[in-house]
Amino acid sequence: MKIILLEDVKSVGKKGDLVEIKEGYARNFIIPRKLGVEATDANKNTLKLQKQNEEKIAKEQLEAAQALAADIGQMTVRMEIKGGEGGKTFGSVSSKEIAKAVADQYGKEIDKKKIQIDETIKAAGMYEVTVKLHPKVTAKLKVHVEAK
């Protein structure tokens, strides 16, 4: 019996797959638990439309991430860090502070979890941090840190 899976089923397939399974397994386990539906023409058409919609949404998200990456590449965020005598600083700059500075200075919202700081920022100077916006899109953000 052909079934369209609505959820991932271990050792059968992933969500959206069209699989051939035994009729008893389908009628007694898969269909009652709403893990899948019978592969009728109407259900196949619905699956096709859902996949097209998901592809369209994924494409839009990729384009939006690429546009934001182009904007981020042009940005230089200015930040201040508390400093003491001899150029020593207190604490370091975190991804949360960088995300807040970008929102304040440029009005762009960046999730702090997407900002990857390679080395800890504990001194004044220019730094480059990586912003992972999408699995296929990353951008470099310049951070200018000044001691106050």
Coordinates of N, CA and C in Angstrom, one line a residue:
M1 N 0.8 -1.2 0.0 CA 0.0 0.0 0.0 C 0.9 1.2 0.0
K2 N 0.5 2.2 -0.8 CA 1.3 3.4 -0.9 C 0.8 4.5 0.1
I3 N 1.7 5.1 0.9 CA 1.4 6.0 1.9 C 2.2 7.3 1.8
I4 N 1.6 8.4 2.0 CA 2.3 9.7 2.1 C 2.5 10.0 3.6
L5 N 3.8 10.1 4.0 CA 4.1 10.3 5.4 C 3.9 11.7 5.8
L6 N 3.2 11.9 7.0 CA 3.0 13.3 7.5 C 4.0 13.6 8.6
E7 N 4.6 12.6 9.1 CA 5.7 12.8 10.1 C 6.8 11.8 9.8
D8 N 8.0 12.1 10.4 CA 9.1 11.1 10.2 C 8.8 9.9 11.0
V9 N 8.9 8.7 10.3 CA 8.7 7.4 11.0 C 10.0 6.6 10.9
K10 N 10.5 6.2 12.0 CA 11.7 5.5 12.1 C 11.7 4.2 11.2
S11 N 12.7 4.0 10.4 CA 12.8 2.8 9.5 C 11.8 2.8 8.4
V12 N 11.0 3.8 8.2 CA 10.1 3.9 7.1 C 10.4 5.0 6.1
G13 N 10.5 6.2 6.7 CA 10.9 7.4 5.8 C 10.7 8.7 6.5
K14 N 10.9 9.7 5.8 CA 10.8 11.1 6.4 C 9.5 11.7 6.0
K15 N 9.2 12.9 6.6 CA 7.9 13.6 6.3 C 7.9 14.0 4.9
G16 N 6.8 13.7 4.2 CA 6.6 14.1 2.8 C 7.0 13.0 1.8
D17 N 7.6 11.9 2.3 CA 8.0 10.8 1.4 C 6.7 10.0 1.0
L18 N 6.8 9.4 -0.2 CA 5.8 8.5 -0.7 C 6.4 7.1 -0.6
V19 N 5.9 6.3 0.3 CA 6.5 5.0 0.6 C 5.5 3.9 0.4
E20 N 6.1 2.7 0.1 CA 5.3 1.5 -0.1 C 5.5 0.6 1.2
I21 N 4.4 0.4 1.9 CA 4.4 -0.4 3.1 C 3.3 -1.5 3.1
K22 N 3.4 -2.4 4.0 CA 2.4 -3.5 4.1 C 1.0 -2.8 4.5
E23 N 0.0 -3.4 4.0 CA -1.4 -2.8 4.3 C -1.7 -2.8 5.7
G24 N -1.4 -3.9 6.4 CA -1.8 -4.1 7.8 C -1.1 -3.0 8.7
Y25 N 0.2 -2.8 8.4 CA 1.0 -1.8 9.1 C 0.4 -0.4 8.9
A26 N 0.0 -0.1 7.6 CA -0.6 1.2 7.3 C -1.9 1.4 8.0
R27 N -2.8 0.4 7.9 CA -4.2 0.5 8.5 C -4.2 0.5 10.0
N28 N -3.3 -0.3 10.6 CA -3.3 -0.5 12.1 C -2.3 0.5 12.9
F29 N -1.3 1.0 12.2 CA -0.4 1.8 12.9 C -0.2 3.3 12.3
I30 N 0.1 3.4 11.1 CA 0.4 4.6 10.4 C -0.8 5.6 10.4
I31 N -1.9 5.1 9.8 CA -3.1 5.9 9.6 C -3.8 6.3 10.9
P32 N -4.0 5.4 11.8 CA -4.7 5.7 13.1 C -3.9 6.8 13.9
R33 N -2.6 6.7 13.8 CA -1.7 7.6 14.6 C -1.5 8.9 13.9
K34 N -2.1 9.1 12.7 CA -2.0 10.3 11.9 C -0.5 10.6 11.5
L35 N 0.2 9.5 11.3 CA 1.6 9.6 10.8 C 1.7 9.6 9.3
G36 N 0.6 9.2 8.6 CA 0.6 9.2 7.2 C -0.9 9.1 6.7
V37 N -1.0 9.3 5.4 CA -2.3 9.2 4.7 C -2.2 8.3 3.5
E38 N -3.3 7.7 3.0 CA -3.2 6.9 1.8 C -2.9 7.8 0.6
A39 N -2.1 7.2 -0.3 CA -1.6 8.0 -1.4 C -2.7 8.0 -2.6
T40 N -3.7 8.8 -2.4 CA -4.7 9.0 -3.4 C -4.3 10.1 -4.3
D41 N -5.0 10.3 -5.4 CA -4.6 11.4 -6.3 C -4.7 12.8 -5.7
A42 N -5.8 12.9 -4.9 CA -5.9 14.2 -4.2 C -4.8 14.5 -3.2
N43 N -4.4 13.4 -2.4 CA -3.4 13.6 -1.4 C -2.0 13.8 -2.1
K44 N -1.8 13.2 -3.3 CA -0.6 13.4 -4.0 C -0.5 14.8 -4.5
N45 N -1.6 15.4 -5.0 CA -1.6 16.7 -5.4 C -1.4 17.7 -4.3
T46 N -2.0 17.4 -3.1 CA -1.8 18.3 -1.9 C -0.3 18.3 -1.5
L47 N 0.3 17.1 -1.6 CA 1.8 17.0 -1.2 C 2.6 17.8 -2.2
K48 N 2.3 17.7 -3.5 CA 3.0 18.4 -4.5 C 2.9 19.9 -4.3
L49 N 1.7 20.4 -4.0 CA 1.5 21.9 -3.7 C 2.3 22.3 -2.4
Q50 N 2.3 21.5 -1.4 CA 3.0 21.8 -0.2 C 4.5 21.9 -0.5
K51 N 5.0 20.9 -1.2 CA 6.5 21.0 -1.6 C 6.8 22.2 -2.4
Q52 N 5.9 22.6 -3.3 CA 6.2 23.8 -4.1 C 6.2 25.1 -3.2
N53 N 5.2 25.1 -2.2 CA 5.2 26.2 -1.3 C 6.4 26.3 -0.4
E54 N 6.9 25.1 0.1 CA 8.1 25.1 0.9 C 9.3 25.5 0.1
E55 N 9.4 25.1 -1.1 CA 10.5 25.6 -2.0 C 10.5 27.1 -2.2
K56 N 9.3 27.6 -2.4 CA 9.1 29.1 -2.6 C 9.6 29.8 -1.3
I57 N 9.1 29.3 -0.1 CA 9.5 30.0 1.1 C 11.0 29.9 1.4
A58 N 11.6 28.7 1.1 CA 13.0 28.6 1.3 C 13.8 29.5 0.4
K59 N 13.3 29.7 -0.9 CA 14.0 30.6 -1.8 C 13.9 32.0 -1.3
E60 N 12.7 32.4 -0.8 CA 12.5 33.8 -0.3 C 13.4 34.0 0.9
Q61 N 13.6 33.0 1.8 CA 14.4 33.2 3.0 C 15.9 33.3 2.6
L62 N 16.3 32.5 1.6 CA 17.7 32.6 1.1 C 17.9 34.0 0.5
E63 N 17.0 34.5 -0.3 CA 17.2 35.9 -0.9 C 17.2 36.9 0.2
A64 N 16.4 36.8 1.2 CA 16.4 37.8 2.3 C 17.7 37.8 3.0
A65 N 18.2 36.5 3.3 CA 19.5 36.4 4.0 C 20.6 37.0 3.1
Q66 N 20.6 36.8 1.8 CA 21.7 37.3 1.0 C 21.6 38.9 1.0
A67 N 20.4 39.4 1.0 CA 20.3 40.9 1.0 C 20.8 41.5 2.3
L68 N 20.5 40.8 3.4 CA 20.9 41.2 4.7 C 22.5 41.1 4.8
A69 N 23.0 40.0 4.2 CA 24.5 39.8 4.2 C 25.2 40.9 3.5
A70 N 24.6 41.4 2.4 CA 25.2 42.5 1.7 C 25.2 43.8 2.5
D71 N 24.1 44.0 3.3 CA 24.0 45.2 4.2 C 25.1 45.0 5.3
I72 N 25.1 43.9 5.9 CA 26.1 43.6 7.0 C 27.5 43.8 6.6
G73 N 27.8 43.4 5.4 CA 29.2 43.6 4.9 C 29.6 45.0 4.8
Q74 N 28.7 46.0 4.7 CA 29.0 47.4 4.6 C 29.1 48.1 6.0
M75 N 28.6 47.4 7.0 CA 28.5 48.0 8.3 C 29.8 47.9 9.1
T76 N 30.0 49.0 10.0 CA 31.0 49.0 11.0 C 30.4 49.4 12.3
V77 N 30.3 48.5 13.2 CA 29.6 48.8 14.5 C 30.7 49.4 15.5
R78 N 30.3 50.5 16.1 CA 31.2 51.1 17.1 C 30.7 50.7 18.5
M79 N 31.6 50.3 19.3 CA 31.3 49.9 20.7 C 32.3 50.5 21.6
E80 N 32.0 50.6 22.9 CA 32.9 51.0 23.9 C 33.0 50.0 25.0
I81 N 34.2 49.8 25.5 CA 34.5 48.9 26.6 C 35.2 49.6 27.7
K82 N 34.9 49.3 28.9 CA 35.5 49.9 30.1 C 37.0 49.6 30.1
G83 N 37.8 50.6 30.3 CA 39.2 50.4 30.3 C 39.8 51.0 31.5
G84 N 41.0 50.4 31.9 CA 41.7 50.9 33.1 C 43.0 51.5 32.7
E85 N 43.9 51.6 33.6 CA 45.3 52.1 33.3 C 46.1 51.1 32.5
G86 N 46.9 51.6 31.6 CA 47.8 50.8 30.9 C 47.1 50.0 29.7
G87 N 45.9 50.4 29.3 CA 45.3 49.8 28.2 C 44.5 48.5 28.6
K88 N 44.5 48.2 29.9 CA 43.8 47.0 30.3 C 42.3 47.3 30.3
T89 N 41.5 46.3 30.0 CA 40.1 46.4 29.9 C 39.4 45.5 30.9
F90 N 38.1 45.8 31.3 CA 37.4 45.0 32.2 C 36.3 44.3 31.4
G91 N 36.3 43.0 31.4 CA 35.3 42.2 30.7 C 35.6 42.1 29.2
S92 N 34.6 41.7 28.5 CA 34.8 41.5 27.0 C 33.5 41.8 26.3
V93 N 33.6 41.9 25.0 CA 32.4 42.2 24.2 C 31.7 40.9 23.8
S94 N 30.4 40.8 24.1 CA 29.7 39.6 23.8 C 28.8 39.7 22.5
S95 N 28.4 38.6 22.0 CA 27.5 38.6 20.9 C 26.2 39.3 21.1
K96 N 25.7 39.3 22.4 CA 24.5 40.0 22.7 C 24.7 41.5 22.6
E97 N 25.9 42.0 23.1 CA 26.1 43.4 23.0 C 26.3 43.9 21.5
I98 N 26.9 43.0 20.7 CA 27.1 43.3 19.3 C 25.7 43.4 18.6
A99 N 24.8 42.4 18.9 CA 23.5 42.4 18.3 C 22.7 43.7 18.7
K100 N 22.8 44.1 20.0 CA 22.2 45.3 20.4 C 22.7 46.5 19.7
A101 N 24.0 46.6 19.6 CA 24.7 47.7 18.9 C 24.2 47.9 17.5
V102 N 24.1 46.7 16.8 CA 23.6 46.7 15.4 C 22.2 47.3 15.3
A103 N 21.4 46.8 16.2 CA 20.0 47.3 16.3 C 19.9 48.8 16.6
D104 N 20.7 49.2 17.5 CA 20.7 50.7 17.8 C 21.2 51.5 16.7
Q105 N 22.4 51.1 16.1 CA 23.1 52.0 15.2 C 22.5 51.9 13.8
Y106 N 22.0 50.7 13.4 CA 21.6 50.5 12.0 C 20.1 50.1 11.8
G107 N 19.5 49.8 12.9 CA 18.1 49.4 12.9 C 17.8 48.0 12.3
K108 N 18.9 47.2 12.2 CA 18.8 45.8 11.7 C 18.8 44.8 12.9
E109 N 17.8 43.9 12.8 CA 17.8 42.9 13.9 C 18.6 41.6 13.5
I110 N 19.6 41.3 14.3 CA 20.4 40.1 14.1 C 20.3 39.3 15.4
D111 N 20.0 38.0 15.3 CA 19.9 37.1 16.4 C 21.3 36.9 17.0
K112 N 21.4 37.1 18.3 CA 22.7 37.0 18.9 C 23.4 35.6 18.8
K113 N 22.5 34.6 18.6 CA 23.0 33.2 18.4 C 23.7 33.0 17.0
K114 N 23.4 33.9 16.1 CA 24.0 33.8 14.8 C 25.3 34.5 14.6
I115 N 25.7 35.2 15.7 CA 27.0 35.9 15.7 C 28.0 35.0 16.3
Q116 N 29.1 34.8 15.5 CA 30.1 33.9 15.9 C 31.4 34.7 16.1
I117 N 31.9 34.8 17.3 CA 33.1 35.5 17.6 C 34.2 34.5 17.7
D118 N 35.2 34.7 16.8 CA 36.3 33.7 16.8 C 37.2 33.8 18.0
E119 N 37.6 35.1 18.3 CA 38.5 35.3 19.4 C 37.8 36.3 20.4
T120 N 38.0 36.1 21.7 CA 37.3 37.0 22.6 C 37.8 38.4 22.4
I121 N 36.9 39.4 22.4 CA 37.2 40.8 22.2 C 37.4 41.4 23.6
K122 N 38.7 41.6 24.0 CA 39.0 42.1 25.3 C 39.8 43.4 25.2
A123 N 40.1 43.9 24.0 CA 40.9 45.1 23.9 C 40.3 46.0 22.8
A124 N 40.8 47.2 22.8 CA 40.3 48.2 21.8 C 40.9 47.8 20.5
G125 N 40.2 48.1 19.4 CA 40.7 47.8 18.0 C 39.6 47.4 17.1
M126 N 40.0 47.0 15.9 CA 39.0 46.6 14.9 C 39.0 45.1 14.9
Y127 N 37.8 44.5 14.8 CA 37.6 43.1 14.8 C 36.6 42.7 13.7
E128 N 36.7 41.5 13.2 CA 35.7 41.0 12.3 C 35.0 39.8 12.9
V129 N 33.7 39.8 13.0 CA 33.0 38.7 13.5 C 32.1 38.1 12.3
T130 N 31.9 36.8 12.4 CA 31.1 36.1 11.4 C 29.6 36.1 11.8
V131 N 28.7 36.4 10.9 CA 27.3 36.3 11.2 C 26.7 35.2 10.2
K132 N 26.2 34.1 10.8 CA 25.7 33.0 10.0 C 24.2 33.2 9.9
L133 N 23.7 33.8 8.7 CA 22.4 34.1 8.6 C 21.5 33.0 8.0
H134 N 22.1 32.1 7.3 CA 21.4 31.0 6.7 C 22.4 29.9 6.5
P135 N 22.0 28.6 6.4 CA 23.0 27.6 6.1 C 23.9 27.8 5.0
K136 N 23.5 28.6 4.0 CA 24.3 28.9 2.8 C 24.8 30.3 2.8
V137 N 24.5 31.1 3.7 CA 24.9 32.5 3.7 C 25.6 32.9 5.0
T138 N 26.8 33.5 4.9 CA 27.5 34.1 6.0 C 27.9 35.4 5.6
A139 N 28.1 36.3 6.6 CA 28.6 37.7 6.4 C 29.6 38.0 7.4
K140 N 30.5 39.0 7.1 CA 31.5 39.5 8.0 C 31.1 40.9 8.5
L141 N 31.0 41.0 9.8 CA 30.7 42.3 10.4 C 31.9 42.9 11.0
K142 N 32.2 44.2 10.8 CA 33.3 44.8 11.4 C 32.8 45.5 12.7
V143 N 33.6 45.2 13.7 CA 33.3 45.8 15.0 C 34.5 46.6 15.5
H144 N 34.3 47.9 15.7 CA 35.3 48.9 16.2 C 35.1 49.1 17.6
V145 N 36.1 48.6 18.5 CA 35.9 48.7 19.9 C 36.9 49.8 20.4
E146 N 36.3 50.7 21.2 CA 37.1 51.8 21.8 C 37.0 51.7 23.3
A147 N 38.2 52.0 24.0 CA 38.2 52.0 25.4 C 37.8 53.3 25.9
K148 N 37.0 53.3 27.0 CA 36.5 54.6 27.6 C 37.1 54.8 29.0

